[in-house]
Amino acid sequence: MERILKTATVKRLGVDDVAQLRAINALFADAFEDRDAYLSAPPSAEYLQRLLSAPNFVALGCLKGNRLVGGLTAYALSKAEQENVELYIYDLAVDADARRQGVASDLLSALKPIARATGASSIYVQADHGDDAAIALYRKFGTESDVLHFDIDIPE
């Protein structure tokens, strides 16, 4: 799937797009200032190919010409209480030089038809307190819920 949008081209990555997914991870590392999480233990090409071929995984790359300017990863979560799917945006980032140009909006707009195709009833995302740009973006697209997020450690 490839869509030309108002600012760039958004492409859904497929099984042959391992290099592009690695580039998106590098973009996340820079945008979130977390090189350890995104670059210190890169997955094998085989792992990324399996991930890219999984029906519940979505990776979108936003390109201006040949330059990656934005990326998004999301997971379709099948619910147990109803025959329902929700799409969870795990990461969304825009290159520092391309911010405030509609790239994130293009990524979210491109995700909507994919969500529909998976049978998802909604898309949801978390934003950190103090990340005013992300909060403003997501408010344009949906309604806000005040929730707490907990990371639960798994002892070795």
XYZ file of C-alpha atoms in Angstrom:
156
model
C 0.000 0.000 0.000
C 1.362 3.375 -0.967
C -0.490 6.688 -0.745
C 0.545 10.116 -1.939
C -0.675 12.509 0.723
C -0.512 16.245 1.231
C 3.143 16.373 2.276
C 4.765 13.098 1.263
C 4.313 9.469 0.266
C 3.270 7.020 2.955
C 4.103 3.369 2.366
C 3.079 0.307 4.346
C 6.165 -1.819 4.759
C 6.090 -5.426 3.616
C 8.220 -8.515 4.094
C 10.950 -7.204 1.768
C 11.288 -3.881 3.594
C 13.638 -4.887 6.417
C 16.059 -2.050 5.635
C 13.227 0.491 5.799
C 12.059 -0.891 9.153
C 15.618 -0.580 10.460
C 15.644 3.039 9.237
C 12.372 3.678 11.081
C 13.902 2.228 14.264
C 16.864 4.594 13.837
C 14.411 7.482 13.422
C 12.649 6.412 16.643
C 16.019 6.213 18.432
C 16.823 9.801 17.471
C 13.339 11.234 18.002
C 12.882 9.606 21.422
C 16.551 10.059 22.409
C 16.712 6.354 23.259
C 19.436 4.709 21.190
C 19.772 1.823 23.660
C 16.180 0.679 23.240
C 16.072 0.989 19.458
C 19.617 0.266 18.287
C 21.633 -1.642 20.898
C 20.293 -5.133 20.079
C 18.892 -5.023 16.546
C 16.709 -7.982 15.585
C 17.807 -10.321 12.819
C 16.531 -9.842 9.289
C 14.556 -13.094 9.647
C 12.821 -11.799 12.771
C 11.914 -8.528 11.056
C 10.636 -10.384 7.981
C 8.361 -12.506 10.200
C 7.152 -9.351 11.940
C 6.523 -7.537 8.655
C 4.531 -10.500 7.350
C 2.398 -10.798 10.511
C -1.202 -9.688 9.899
C -1.367 -7.940 13.275
C 1.667 -5.681 12.660
C 1.670 -2.411 10.716
C 4.751 -0.360 9.858
C 4.388 2.836 7.850
C 7.202 4.899 6.427
C 6.689 8.478 5.250
C 9.026 9.616 2.494
C 9.758 12.964 0.918
C 11.499 11.916 -2.235
C 13.842 9.156 -1.077
C 14.265 10.582 2.431
C 12.516 8.930 5.387
C 10.841 11.723 7.358
C 8.405 9.781 9.519
C 7.517 6.355 10.762
C 4.791 4.560 12.642
C 4.406 1.077 14.088
C 1.106 -0.353 15.278
C -0.345 -3.648 16.427
C -3.841 -5.044 15.881
C -5.109 -6.483 19.159
C -7.962 -8.996 19.031
C -10.233 -8.584 22.026
C -11.638 -11.424 24.128
C -14.841 -9.799 25.391
C -16.248 -9.164 21.899
C -15.403 -9.990 18.314
C -13.488 -6.787 18.029
C -10.053 -5.532 17.071
C -8.342 -2.359 18.265
C -5.249 -0.950 16.588
C -2.592 0.294 19.014
C -0.017 2.805 17.776
C 3.168 1.784 19.536
C 5.532 4.386 18.070
C 5.144 7.411 15.821
C 7.964 9.829 15.113
C 8.898 12.534 12.640
C 12.424 13.613 11.738
C 13.316 16.880 13.473
C 13.748 18.698 10.124
C 10.271 17.653 8.933
C 8.175 18.475 12.003
C 5.183 20.816 11.806
C 4.723 19.952 8.113
C 1.837 17.474 8.356
C 3.915 14.272 8.323
C 2.391 12.815 11.512
C -1.093 13.709 10.279
C -0.328 11.947 6.992
C 0.785 8.827 8.872
C -2.390 8.799 10.967
C -4.564 9.388 7.904
C -2.872 6.502 6.088
C -3.433 4.231 9.083
C -7.221 4.644 9.075
C -7.978 2.520 5.976
C -5.562 -0.145 7.228
C -7.429 -0.191 10.543
C -10.722 -0.584 8.694
C -9.270 -3.439 6.633
C -8.210 -5.293 9.808
C -11.730 -4.942 11.178
C -10.587 -2.567 13.904
C -13.250 -0.538 15.650
C -10.747 2.014 16.914
C -7.160 3.194 16.917
C -5.570 4.172 20.204
C -2.279 5.693 21.265
C -0.561 6.935 24.407
C 1.125 10.294 24.831
C 3.398 11.333 27.662
C 2.489 14.243 29.905
C 4.520 17.212 28.709
C 4.696 16.023 25.087
C 2.512 18.905 23.994
C 3.039 18.418 20.253
C 1.912 14.778 20.389
C -1.040 15.607 22.622
C -2.190 18.380 20.268
C -1.858 16.054 17.266
C -3.854 13.231 18.839
C -6.553 15.629 20.065
C -7.142 16.591 16.415
C -7.828 12.943 15.578
C -9.701 11.591 18.590
C -10.998 11.890 22.100
C -8.807 11.946 25.169
C -8.909 9.520 28.093
C -7.003 10.144 31.301
C -5.349 6.825 32.162
C -2.251 5.586 33.915
C 0.334 3.380 32.222
C 2.345 0.821 34.185
C 5.417 -1.142 33.098
C 5.513 -4.445 34.964
C 8.955 -6.016 35.294
C 9.409 -9.695 34.545
C 12.130 -11.083 36.798
C 14.682 -13.409 35.230
